[in-house]
PDB file of C-alpha atoms in Angstrom:
ATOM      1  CA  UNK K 101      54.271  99.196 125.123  1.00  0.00           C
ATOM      2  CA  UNK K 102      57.022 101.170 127.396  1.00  0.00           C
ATOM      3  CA  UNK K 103      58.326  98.037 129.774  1.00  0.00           C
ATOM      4  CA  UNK K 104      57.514  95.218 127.428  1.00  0.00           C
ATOM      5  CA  UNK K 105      60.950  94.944 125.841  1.00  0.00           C
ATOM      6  CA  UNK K 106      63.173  92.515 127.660  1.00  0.00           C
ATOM      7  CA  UNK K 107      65.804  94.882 127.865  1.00  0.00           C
ATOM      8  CA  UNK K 108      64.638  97.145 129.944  1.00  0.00           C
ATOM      9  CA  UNK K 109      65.373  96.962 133.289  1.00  0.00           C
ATOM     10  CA  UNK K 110      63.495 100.708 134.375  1.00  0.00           C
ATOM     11  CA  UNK K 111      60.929 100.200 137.031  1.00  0.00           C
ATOM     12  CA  UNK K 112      56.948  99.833 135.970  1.00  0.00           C
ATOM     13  CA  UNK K 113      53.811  99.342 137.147  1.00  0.00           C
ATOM     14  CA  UNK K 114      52.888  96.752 134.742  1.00  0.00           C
ATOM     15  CA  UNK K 115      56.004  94.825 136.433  1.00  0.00           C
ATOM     16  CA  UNK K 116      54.692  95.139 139.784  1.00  0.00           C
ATOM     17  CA  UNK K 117      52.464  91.961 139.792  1.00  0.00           C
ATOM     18  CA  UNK K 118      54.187  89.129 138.643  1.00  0.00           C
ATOM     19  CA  UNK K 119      52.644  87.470 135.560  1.00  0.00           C
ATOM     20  CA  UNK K 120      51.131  83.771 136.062  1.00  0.00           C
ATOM     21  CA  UNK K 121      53.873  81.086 135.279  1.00  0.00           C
ATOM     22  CA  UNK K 122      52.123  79.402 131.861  1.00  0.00           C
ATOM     23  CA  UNK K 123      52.939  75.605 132.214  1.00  0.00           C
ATOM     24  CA  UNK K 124      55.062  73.809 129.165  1.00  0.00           C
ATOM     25  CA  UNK K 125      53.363  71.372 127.018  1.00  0.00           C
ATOM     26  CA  UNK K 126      55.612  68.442 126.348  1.00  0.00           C
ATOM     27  CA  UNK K 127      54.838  67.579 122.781  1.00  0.00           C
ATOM     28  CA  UNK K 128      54.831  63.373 122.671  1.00  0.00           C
ATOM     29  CA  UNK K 129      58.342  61.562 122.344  1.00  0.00           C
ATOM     30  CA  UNK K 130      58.951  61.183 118.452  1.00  0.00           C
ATOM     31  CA  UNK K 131      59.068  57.485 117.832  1.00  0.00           C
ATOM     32  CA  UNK K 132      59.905  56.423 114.271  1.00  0.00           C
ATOM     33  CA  UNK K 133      58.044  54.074 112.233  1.00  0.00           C
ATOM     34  CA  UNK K 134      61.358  52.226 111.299  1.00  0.00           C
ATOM     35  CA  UNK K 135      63.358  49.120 112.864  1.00  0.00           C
ATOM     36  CA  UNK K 136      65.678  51.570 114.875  1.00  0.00           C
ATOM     37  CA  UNK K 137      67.883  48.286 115.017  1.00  0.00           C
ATOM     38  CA  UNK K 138      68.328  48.260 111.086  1.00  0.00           C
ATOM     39  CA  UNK K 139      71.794  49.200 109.957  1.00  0.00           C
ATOM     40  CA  UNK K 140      72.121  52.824 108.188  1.00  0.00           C
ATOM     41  CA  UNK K 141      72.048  53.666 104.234  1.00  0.00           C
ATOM     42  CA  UNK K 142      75.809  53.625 102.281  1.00  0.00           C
ATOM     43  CA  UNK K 143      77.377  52.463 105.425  1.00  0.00           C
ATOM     44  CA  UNK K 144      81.552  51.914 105.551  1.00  0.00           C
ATOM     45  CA  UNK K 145      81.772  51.128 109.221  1.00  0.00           C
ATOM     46  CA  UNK K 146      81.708  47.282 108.608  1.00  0.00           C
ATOM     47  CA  UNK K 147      83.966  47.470 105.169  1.00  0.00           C
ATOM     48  CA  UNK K 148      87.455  47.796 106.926  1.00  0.00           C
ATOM     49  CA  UNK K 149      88.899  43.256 107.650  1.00  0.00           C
ATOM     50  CA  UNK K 150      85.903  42.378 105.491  1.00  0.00           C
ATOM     51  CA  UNK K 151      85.399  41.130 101.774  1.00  0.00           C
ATOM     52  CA  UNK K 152      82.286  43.600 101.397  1.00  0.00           C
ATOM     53  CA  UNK K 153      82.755  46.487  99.377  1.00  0.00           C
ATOM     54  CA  UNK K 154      83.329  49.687 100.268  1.00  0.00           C
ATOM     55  CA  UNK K 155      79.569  51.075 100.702  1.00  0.00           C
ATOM     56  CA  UNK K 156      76.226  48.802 101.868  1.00  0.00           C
ATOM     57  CA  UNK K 157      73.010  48.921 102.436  1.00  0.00           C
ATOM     58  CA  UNK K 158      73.100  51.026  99.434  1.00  0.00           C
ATOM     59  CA  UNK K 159      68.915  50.291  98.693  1.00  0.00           C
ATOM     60  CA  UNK K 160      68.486  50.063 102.466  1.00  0.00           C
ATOM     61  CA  UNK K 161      66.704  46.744 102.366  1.00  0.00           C
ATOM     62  CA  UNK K 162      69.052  44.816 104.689  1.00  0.00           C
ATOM     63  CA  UNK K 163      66.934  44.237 108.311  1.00  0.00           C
ATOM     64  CA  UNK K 164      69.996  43.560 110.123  1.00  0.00           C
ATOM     65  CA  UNK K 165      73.700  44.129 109.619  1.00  0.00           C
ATOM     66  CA  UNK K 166      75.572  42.807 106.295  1.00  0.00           C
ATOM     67  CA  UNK K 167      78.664  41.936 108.841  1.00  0.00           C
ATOM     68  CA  UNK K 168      77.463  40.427 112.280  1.00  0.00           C
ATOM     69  CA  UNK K 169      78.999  41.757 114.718  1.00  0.00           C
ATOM     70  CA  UNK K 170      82.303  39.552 116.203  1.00  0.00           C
ATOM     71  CA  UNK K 171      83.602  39.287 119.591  1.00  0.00           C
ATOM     72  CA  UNK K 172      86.520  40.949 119.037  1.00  0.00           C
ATOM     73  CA  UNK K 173      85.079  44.007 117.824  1.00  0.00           C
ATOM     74  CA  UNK K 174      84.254  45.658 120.920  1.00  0.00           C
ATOM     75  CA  UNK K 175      85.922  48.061 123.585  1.00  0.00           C
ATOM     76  CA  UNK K 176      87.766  44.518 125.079  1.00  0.00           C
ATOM     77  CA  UNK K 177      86.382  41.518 126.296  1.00  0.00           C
ATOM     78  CA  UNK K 178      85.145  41.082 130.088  1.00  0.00           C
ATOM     79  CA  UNK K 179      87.788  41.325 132.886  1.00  0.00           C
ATOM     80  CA  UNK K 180      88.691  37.917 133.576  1.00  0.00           C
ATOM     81  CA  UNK K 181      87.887  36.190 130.417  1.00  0.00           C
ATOM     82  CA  UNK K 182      91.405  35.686 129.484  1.00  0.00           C
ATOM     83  CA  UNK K 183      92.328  33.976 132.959  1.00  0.00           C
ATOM     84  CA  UNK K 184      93.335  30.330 132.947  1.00  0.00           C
ATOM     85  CA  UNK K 185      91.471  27.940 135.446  1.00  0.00           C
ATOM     86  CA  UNK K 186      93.933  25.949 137.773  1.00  0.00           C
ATOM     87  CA  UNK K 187      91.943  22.538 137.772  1.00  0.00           C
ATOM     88  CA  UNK K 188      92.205  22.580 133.865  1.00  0.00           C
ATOM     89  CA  UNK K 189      96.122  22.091 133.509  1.00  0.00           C
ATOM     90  CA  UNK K 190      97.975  18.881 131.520  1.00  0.00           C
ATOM     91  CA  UNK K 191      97.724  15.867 133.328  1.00  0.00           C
ATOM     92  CA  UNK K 192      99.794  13.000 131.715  1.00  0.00           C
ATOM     93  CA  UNK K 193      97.943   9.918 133.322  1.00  0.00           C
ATOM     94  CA  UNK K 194      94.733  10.852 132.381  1.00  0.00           C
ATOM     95  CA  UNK K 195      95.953  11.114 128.446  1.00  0.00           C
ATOM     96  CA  UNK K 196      97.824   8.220 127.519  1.00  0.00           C
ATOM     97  CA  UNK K 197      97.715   7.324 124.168  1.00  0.00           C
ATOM     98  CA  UNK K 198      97.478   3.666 123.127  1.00  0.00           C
ATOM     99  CA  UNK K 199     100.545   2.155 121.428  1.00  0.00           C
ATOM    100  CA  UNK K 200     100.270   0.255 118.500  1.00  0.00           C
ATOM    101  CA  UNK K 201     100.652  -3.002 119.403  1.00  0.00           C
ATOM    102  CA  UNK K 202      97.627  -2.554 121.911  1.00  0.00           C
ATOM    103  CA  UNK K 203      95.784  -1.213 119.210  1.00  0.00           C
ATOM    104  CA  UNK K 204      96.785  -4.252 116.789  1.00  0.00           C
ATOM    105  CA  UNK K 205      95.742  -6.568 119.935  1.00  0.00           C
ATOM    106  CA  UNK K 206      92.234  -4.991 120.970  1.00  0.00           C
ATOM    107  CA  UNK K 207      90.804  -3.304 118.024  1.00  0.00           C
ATOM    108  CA  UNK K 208      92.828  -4.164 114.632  1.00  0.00           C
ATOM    109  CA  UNK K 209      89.486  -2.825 112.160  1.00  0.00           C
ATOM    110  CA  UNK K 210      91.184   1.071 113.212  1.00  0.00           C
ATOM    111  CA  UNK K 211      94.323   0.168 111.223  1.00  0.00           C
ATOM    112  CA  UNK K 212      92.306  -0.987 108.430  1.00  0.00           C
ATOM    113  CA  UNK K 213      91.808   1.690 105.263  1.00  0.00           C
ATOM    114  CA  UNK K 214      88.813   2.693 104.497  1.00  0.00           C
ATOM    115  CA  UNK K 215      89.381   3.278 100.837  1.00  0.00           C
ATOM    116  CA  UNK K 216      92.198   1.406  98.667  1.00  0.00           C
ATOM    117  CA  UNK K 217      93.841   3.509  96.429  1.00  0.00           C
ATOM    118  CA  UNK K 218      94.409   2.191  92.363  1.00  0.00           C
ATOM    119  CA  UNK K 219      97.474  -0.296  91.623  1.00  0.00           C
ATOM    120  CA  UNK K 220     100.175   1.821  89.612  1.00  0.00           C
ATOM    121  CA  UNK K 221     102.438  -1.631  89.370  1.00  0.00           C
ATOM    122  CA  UNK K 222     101.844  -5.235  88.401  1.00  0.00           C
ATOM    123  CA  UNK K 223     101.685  -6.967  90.859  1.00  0.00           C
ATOM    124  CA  UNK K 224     104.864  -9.494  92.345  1.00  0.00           C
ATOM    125  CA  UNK K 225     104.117 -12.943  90.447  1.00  0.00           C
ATOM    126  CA  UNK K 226     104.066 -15.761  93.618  1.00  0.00           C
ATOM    127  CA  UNK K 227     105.990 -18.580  94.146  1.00  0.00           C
ATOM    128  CA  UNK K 228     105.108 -21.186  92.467  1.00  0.00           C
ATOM    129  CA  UNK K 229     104.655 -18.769  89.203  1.00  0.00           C
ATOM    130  CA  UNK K 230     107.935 -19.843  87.256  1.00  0.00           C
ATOM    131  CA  UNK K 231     109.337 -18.321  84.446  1.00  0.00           C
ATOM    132  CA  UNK K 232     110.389 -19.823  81.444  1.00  0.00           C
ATOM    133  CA  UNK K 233     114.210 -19.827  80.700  1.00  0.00           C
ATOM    134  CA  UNK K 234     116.625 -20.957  77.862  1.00  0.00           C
ATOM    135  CA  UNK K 235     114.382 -19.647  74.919  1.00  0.00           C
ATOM    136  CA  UNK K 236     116.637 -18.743  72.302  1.00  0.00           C
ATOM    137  CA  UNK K 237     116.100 -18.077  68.919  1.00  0.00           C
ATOM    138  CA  UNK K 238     117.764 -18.505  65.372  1.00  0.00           C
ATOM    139  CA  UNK K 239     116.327 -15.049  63.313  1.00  0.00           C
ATOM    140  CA  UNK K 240     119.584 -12.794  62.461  1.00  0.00           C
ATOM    141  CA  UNK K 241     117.762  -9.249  63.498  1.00  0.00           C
ATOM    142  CA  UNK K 242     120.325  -7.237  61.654  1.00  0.00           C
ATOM    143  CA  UNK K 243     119.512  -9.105  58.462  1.00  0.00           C
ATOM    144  CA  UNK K 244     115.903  -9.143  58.393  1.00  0.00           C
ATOM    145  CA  UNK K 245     115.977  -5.135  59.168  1.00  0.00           C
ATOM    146  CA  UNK K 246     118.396  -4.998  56.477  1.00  0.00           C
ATOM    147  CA  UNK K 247     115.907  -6.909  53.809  1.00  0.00           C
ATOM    148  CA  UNK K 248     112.596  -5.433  55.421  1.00  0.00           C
ATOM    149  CA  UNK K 249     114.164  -1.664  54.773  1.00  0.00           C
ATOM    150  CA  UNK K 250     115.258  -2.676  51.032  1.00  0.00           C
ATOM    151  CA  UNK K 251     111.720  -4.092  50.475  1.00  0.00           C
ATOM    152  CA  UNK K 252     109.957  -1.479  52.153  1.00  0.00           C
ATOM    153  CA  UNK K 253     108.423   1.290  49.837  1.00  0.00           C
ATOM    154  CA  UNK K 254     108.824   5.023  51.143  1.00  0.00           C
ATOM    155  CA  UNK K 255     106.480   7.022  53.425  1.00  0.00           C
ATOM    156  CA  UNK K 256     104.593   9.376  51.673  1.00  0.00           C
ATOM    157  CA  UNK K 257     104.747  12.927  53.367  1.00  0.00           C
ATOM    158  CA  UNK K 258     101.206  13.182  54.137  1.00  0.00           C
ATOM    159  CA  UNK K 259      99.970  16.604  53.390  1.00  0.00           C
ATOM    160  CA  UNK K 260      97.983  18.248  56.208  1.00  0.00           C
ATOM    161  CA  UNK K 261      98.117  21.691  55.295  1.00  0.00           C
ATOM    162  CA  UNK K 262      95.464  23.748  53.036  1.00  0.00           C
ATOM    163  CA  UNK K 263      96.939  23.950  49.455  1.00  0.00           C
ATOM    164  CA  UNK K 264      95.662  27.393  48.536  1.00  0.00           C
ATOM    165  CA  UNK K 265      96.846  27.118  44.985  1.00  0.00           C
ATOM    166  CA  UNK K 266      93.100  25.468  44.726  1.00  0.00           C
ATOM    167  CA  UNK K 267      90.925  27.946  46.418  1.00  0.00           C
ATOM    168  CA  UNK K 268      87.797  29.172  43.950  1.00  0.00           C
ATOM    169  CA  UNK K 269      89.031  32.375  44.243  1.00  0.00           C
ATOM    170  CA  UNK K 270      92.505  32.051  43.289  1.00  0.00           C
ATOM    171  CA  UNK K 271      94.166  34.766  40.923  1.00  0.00           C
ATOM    172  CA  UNK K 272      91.049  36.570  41.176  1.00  0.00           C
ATOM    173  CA  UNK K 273      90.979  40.537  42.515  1.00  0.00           C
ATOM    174  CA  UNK K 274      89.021  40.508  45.638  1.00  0.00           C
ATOM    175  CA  UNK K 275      85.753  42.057  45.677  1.00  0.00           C
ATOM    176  CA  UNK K 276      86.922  44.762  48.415  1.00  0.00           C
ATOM    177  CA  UNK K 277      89.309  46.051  45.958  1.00  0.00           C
ATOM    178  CA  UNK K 278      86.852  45.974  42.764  1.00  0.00           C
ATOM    179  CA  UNK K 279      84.212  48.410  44.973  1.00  0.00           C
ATOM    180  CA  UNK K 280      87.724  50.730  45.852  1.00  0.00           C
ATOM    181  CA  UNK K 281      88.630  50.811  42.415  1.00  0.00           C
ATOM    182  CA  UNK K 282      84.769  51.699  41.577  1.00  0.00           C
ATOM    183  CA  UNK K 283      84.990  54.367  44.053  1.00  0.00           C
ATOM    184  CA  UNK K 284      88.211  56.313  42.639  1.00  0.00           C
ATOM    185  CA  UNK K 285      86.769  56.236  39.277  1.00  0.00           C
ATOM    186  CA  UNK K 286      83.542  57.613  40.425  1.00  0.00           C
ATOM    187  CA  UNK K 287      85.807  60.168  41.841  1.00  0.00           C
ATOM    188  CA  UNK K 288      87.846  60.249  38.863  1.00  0.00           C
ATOM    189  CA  UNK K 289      84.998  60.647  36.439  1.00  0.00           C
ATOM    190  CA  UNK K 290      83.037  63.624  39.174  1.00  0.00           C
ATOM    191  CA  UNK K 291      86.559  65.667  39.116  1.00  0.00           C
ATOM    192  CA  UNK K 292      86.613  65.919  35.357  1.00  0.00           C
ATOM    193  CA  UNK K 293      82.791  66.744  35.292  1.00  0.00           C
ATOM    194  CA  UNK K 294      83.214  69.586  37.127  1.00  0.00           C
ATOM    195  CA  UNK K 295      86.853  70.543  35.084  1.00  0.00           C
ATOM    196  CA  UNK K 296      84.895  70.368  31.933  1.00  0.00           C
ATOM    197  CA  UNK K 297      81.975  72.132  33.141  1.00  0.00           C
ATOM    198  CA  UNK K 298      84.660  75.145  34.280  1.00  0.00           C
ATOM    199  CA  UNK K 299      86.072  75.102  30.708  1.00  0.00           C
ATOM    200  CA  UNK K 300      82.869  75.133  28.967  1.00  0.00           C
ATOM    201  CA  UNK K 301      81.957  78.085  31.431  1.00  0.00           C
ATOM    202  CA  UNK K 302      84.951  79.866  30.441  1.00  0.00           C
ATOM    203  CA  UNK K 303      84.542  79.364  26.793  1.00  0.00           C
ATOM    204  CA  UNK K 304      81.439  80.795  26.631  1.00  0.00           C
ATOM    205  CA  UNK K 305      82.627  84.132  27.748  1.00  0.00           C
ATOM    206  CA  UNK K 306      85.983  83.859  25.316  1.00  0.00           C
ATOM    207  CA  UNK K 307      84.666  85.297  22.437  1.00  0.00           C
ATOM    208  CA  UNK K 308      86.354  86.584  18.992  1.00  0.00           C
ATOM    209  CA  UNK K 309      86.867  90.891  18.126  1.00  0.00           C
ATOM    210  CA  UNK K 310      84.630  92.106  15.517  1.00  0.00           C
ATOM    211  CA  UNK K 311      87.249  93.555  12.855  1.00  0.00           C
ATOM    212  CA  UNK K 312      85.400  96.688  12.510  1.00  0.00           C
ATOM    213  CA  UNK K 313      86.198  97.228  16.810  1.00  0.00           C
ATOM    214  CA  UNK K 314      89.657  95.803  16.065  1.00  0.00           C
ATOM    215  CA  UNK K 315      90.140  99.126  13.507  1.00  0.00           C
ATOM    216  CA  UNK K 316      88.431 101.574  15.149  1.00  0.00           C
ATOM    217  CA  UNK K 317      91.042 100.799  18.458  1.00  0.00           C
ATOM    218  CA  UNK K 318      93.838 101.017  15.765  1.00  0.00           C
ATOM    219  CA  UNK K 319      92.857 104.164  15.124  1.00  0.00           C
ATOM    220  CA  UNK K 320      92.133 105.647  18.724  1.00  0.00           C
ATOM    221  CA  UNK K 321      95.478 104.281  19.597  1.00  0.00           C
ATOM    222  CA  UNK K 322      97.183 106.079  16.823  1.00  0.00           C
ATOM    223  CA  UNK K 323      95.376 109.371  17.577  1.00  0.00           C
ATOM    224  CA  UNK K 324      96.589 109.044  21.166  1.00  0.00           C
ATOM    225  CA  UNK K 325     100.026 108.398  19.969  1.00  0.00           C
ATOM    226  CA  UNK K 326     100.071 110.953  18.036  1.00  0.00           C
ATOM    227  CA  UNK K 327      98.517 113.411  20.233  1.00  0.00           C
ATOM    228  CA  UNK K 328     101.414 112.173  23.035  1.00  0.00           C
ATOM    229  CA  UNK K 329     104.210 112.198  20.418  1.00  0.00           C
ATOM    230  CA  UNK K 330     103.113 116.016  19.768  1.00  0.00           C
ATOM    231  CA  UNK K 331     103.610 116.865  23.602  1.00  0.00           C
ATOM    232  CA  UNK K 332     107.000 114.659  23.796  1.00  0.00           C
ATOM    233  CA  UNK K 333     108.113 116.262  20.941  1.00  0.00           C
ATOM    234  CA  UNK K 334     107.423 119.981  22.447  1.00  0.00           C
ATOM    235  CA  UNK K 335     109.812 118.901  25.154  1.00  0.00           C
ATOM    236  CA  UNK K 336     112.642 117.266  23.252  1.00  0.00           C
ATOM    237  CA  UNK K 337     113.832 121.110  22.583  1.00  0.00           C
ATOM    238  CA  UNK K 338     115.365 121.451  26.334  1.00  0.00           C
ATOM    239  CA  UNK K 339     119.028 120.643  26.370  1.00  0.00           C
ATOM    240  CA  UNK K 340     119.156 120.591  29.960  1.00  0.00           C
ATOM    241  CA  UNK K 341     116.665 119.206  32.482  1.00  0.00           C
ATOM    242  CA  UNK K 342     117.151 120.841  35.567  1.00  0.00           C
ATOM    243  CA  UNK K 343     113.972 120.435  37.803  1.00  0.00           C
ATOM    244  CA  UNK K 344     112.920 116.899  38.771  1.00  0.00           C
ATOM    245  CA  UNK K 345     109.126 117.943  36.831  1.00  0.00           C
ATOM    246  CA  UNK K 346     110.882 118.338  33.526  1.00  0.00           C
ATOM    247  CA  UNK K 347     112.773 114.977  34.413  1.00  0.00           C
ATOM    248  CA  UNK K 348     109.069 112.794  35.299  1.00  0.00           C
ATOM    249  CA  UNK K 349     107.454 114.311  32.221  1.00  0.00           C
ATOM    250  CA  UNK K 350     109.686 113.180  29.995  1.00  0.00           C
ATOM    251  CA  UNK K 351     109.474 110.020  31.443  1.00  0.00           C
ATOM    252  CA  UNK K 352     106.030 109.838  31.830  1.00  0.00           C
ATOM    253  CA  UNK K 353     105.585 110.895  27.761  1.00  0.00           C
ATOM    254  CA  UNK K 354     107.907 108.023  26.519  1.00  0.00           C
ATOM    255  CA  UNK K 355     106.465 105.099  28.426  1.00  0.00           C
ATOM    256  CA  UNK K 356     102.975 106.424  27.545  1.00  0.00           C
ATOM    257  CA  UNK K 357     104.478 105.758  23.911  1.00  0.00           C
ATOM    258  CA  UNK K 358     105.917 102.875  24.320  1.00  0.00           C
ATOM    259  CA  UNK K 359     102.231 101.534  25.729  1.00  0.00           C
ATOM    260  CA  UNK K 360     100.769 102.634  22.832  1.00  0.00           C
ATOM    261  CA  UNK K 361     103.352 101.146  20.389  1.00  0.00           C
ATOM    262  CA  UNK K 362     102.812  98.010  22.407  1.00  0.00           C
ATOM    263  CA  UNK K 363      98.767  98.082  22.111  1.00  0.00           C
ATOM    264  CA  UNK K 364      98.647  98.560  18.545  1.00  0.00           C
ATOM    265  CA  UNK K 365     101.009  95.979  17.610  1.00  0.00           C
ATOM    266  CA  UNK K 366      98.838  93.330  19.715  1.00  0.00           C
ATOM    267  CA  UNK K 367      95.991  94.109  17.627  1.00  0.00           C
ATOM    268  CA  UNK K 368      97.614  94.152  14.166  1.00  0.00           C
ATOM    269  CA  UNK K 369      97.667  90.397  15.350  1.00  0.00           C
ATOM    270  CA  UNK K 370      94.903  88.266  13.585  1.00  0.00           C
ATOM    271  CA  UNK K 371      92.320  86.064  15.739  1.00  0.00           C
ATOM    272  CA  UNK K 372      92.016  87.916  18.833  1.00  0.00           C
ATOM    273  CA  UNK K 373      90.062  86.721  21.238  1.00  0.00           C
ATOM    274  CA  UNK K 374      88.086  88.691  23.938  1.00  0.00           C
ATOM    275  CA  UNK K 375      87.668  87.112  27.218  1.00  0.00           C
ATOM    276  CA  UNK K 376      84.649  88.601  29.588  1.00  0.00           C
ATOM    277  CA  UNK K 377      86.104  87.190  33.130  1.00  0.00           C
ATOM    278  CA  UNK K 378      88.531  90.131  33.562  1.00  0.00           C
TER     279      UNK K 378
END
């Protein structure tokens, strides 16, 4: 409708009376079903002069903080904590301590231990405790260790150690090397499976010329020779070879013949063997 936007500022009737002022409802205040006194989740404000770890409250179970609050740990204390008092300075009369002679006089039982500790020494012997003296005797020490070390028989070394010479399983081959050795000829024995099963493979497709195709080659061969001969032959009659196509056709006749040549005397050869692979 023309006036209804709010940024137009034109002049219009429908602006003339001033709409009724629609009072706010305030909603209710928010108040939380939780302790708003309980300390927050994954907190580090307490961590830093403490023992705590870095992060707690990490379940947020705690109902109060993990590190009370101390003193110190405020803005400052109150103005004036810090000032001395004048009545509470040293006096001297009103502190003497007692010496120890008037503690020996009035009240001895404060000198007196309260626990004795264990004797470390024997104790002093007393007066009338008198030793014996003048007690001398006749044995010749240097002879009688002379005579008990000749009569003496010797220490035997006492053995304490493990003699492994008699352990059950002495010169025997341990068991971990008997299943290793098992192992490698399993390996062993699978390798030359499979080589033998590749050379009875290729045997089967070596097999032996039939001597009727042996001479029936011979004689292709030597129909080709001579039909090649015939053509080199034709040729031989130029003296001079001046292009470079008399030059390749010459060459190309007598290796052709020498082929041949070769062919024929490889099957002249007896036992020839025919093998399929190639």
């Amino acid at each position: 409708m023309y006036g209804d936007s709010p940024m137009d500022h034109s002049e219009s009737i429908y602006r003339i009376i001033p709409p009724k002022p629609v009072p706010l409802i305030k909603p209710p205040m928010h108040r939380s079903k939780y302790d708003p006194n309980t300390p927050p989740t994954a907190s580090t404000f307490h961590s830093r002069g403490t023992t705590h770890p870095t992060l707690s409250n990490l379940e947020g179970i705690h109902s109060d903080k993990p590190v009370a609050d101390l003193s110190a740990r405020t803005m400052g204390s109150a103005p004036g904590t810090a000032r001395s008092v004048p009545t509470g300075y040293l006096k001297t009369k009103g502190m003497k301590v007692p010496t120890l002679a008037d503690v020996k006089r009035t009240n001895p039982d404060l000198l007196r231990p309260s626990s004795l500790s264990a004797r470390m020494k024997p104790a002093v012997p007393a007066r009338h405790e008198t030793p014996i003296h003048n007690l001398v005797t006749s044995k010749n020490f240097v002879v009688a260790n002379a005579v008990e070390t000749i009569l003496s028989t010797p220490r035997q070394p006492v053995d304490s150690g493990k003699d492994y010479l008699r352990k059950e399983d002495y010169g025997k081959v341990p068991k971990y090397l008997e299943h290793i050795k098992r192992d490698i000829q399993d390996e062993f024995d699978y390798i030359r499976q499979l080589q033998q099963q590749q050379q009875d493979a290729t045997k089967s497709l070596a097999t032996p010329m039939d001597e009727l195709e042996r001479l029936e080659l011979i004689e292709g061969l030597k129909a080709k020779w001579e039909k090649m001969n015939t053509g080199y032959q034709a040729a031989t009659h130029l003296t001079k070879l001046d292009t470079v196509g008399k030059i390749k056709r010459k060459e190309k006749f007598e290796v052709a013949l020498q082929q041949i040549e070769k062919d024929i005397e490889r099957l002249n050869r007896k036992n020839i063997i025919i093998d399929a692979t190639y």
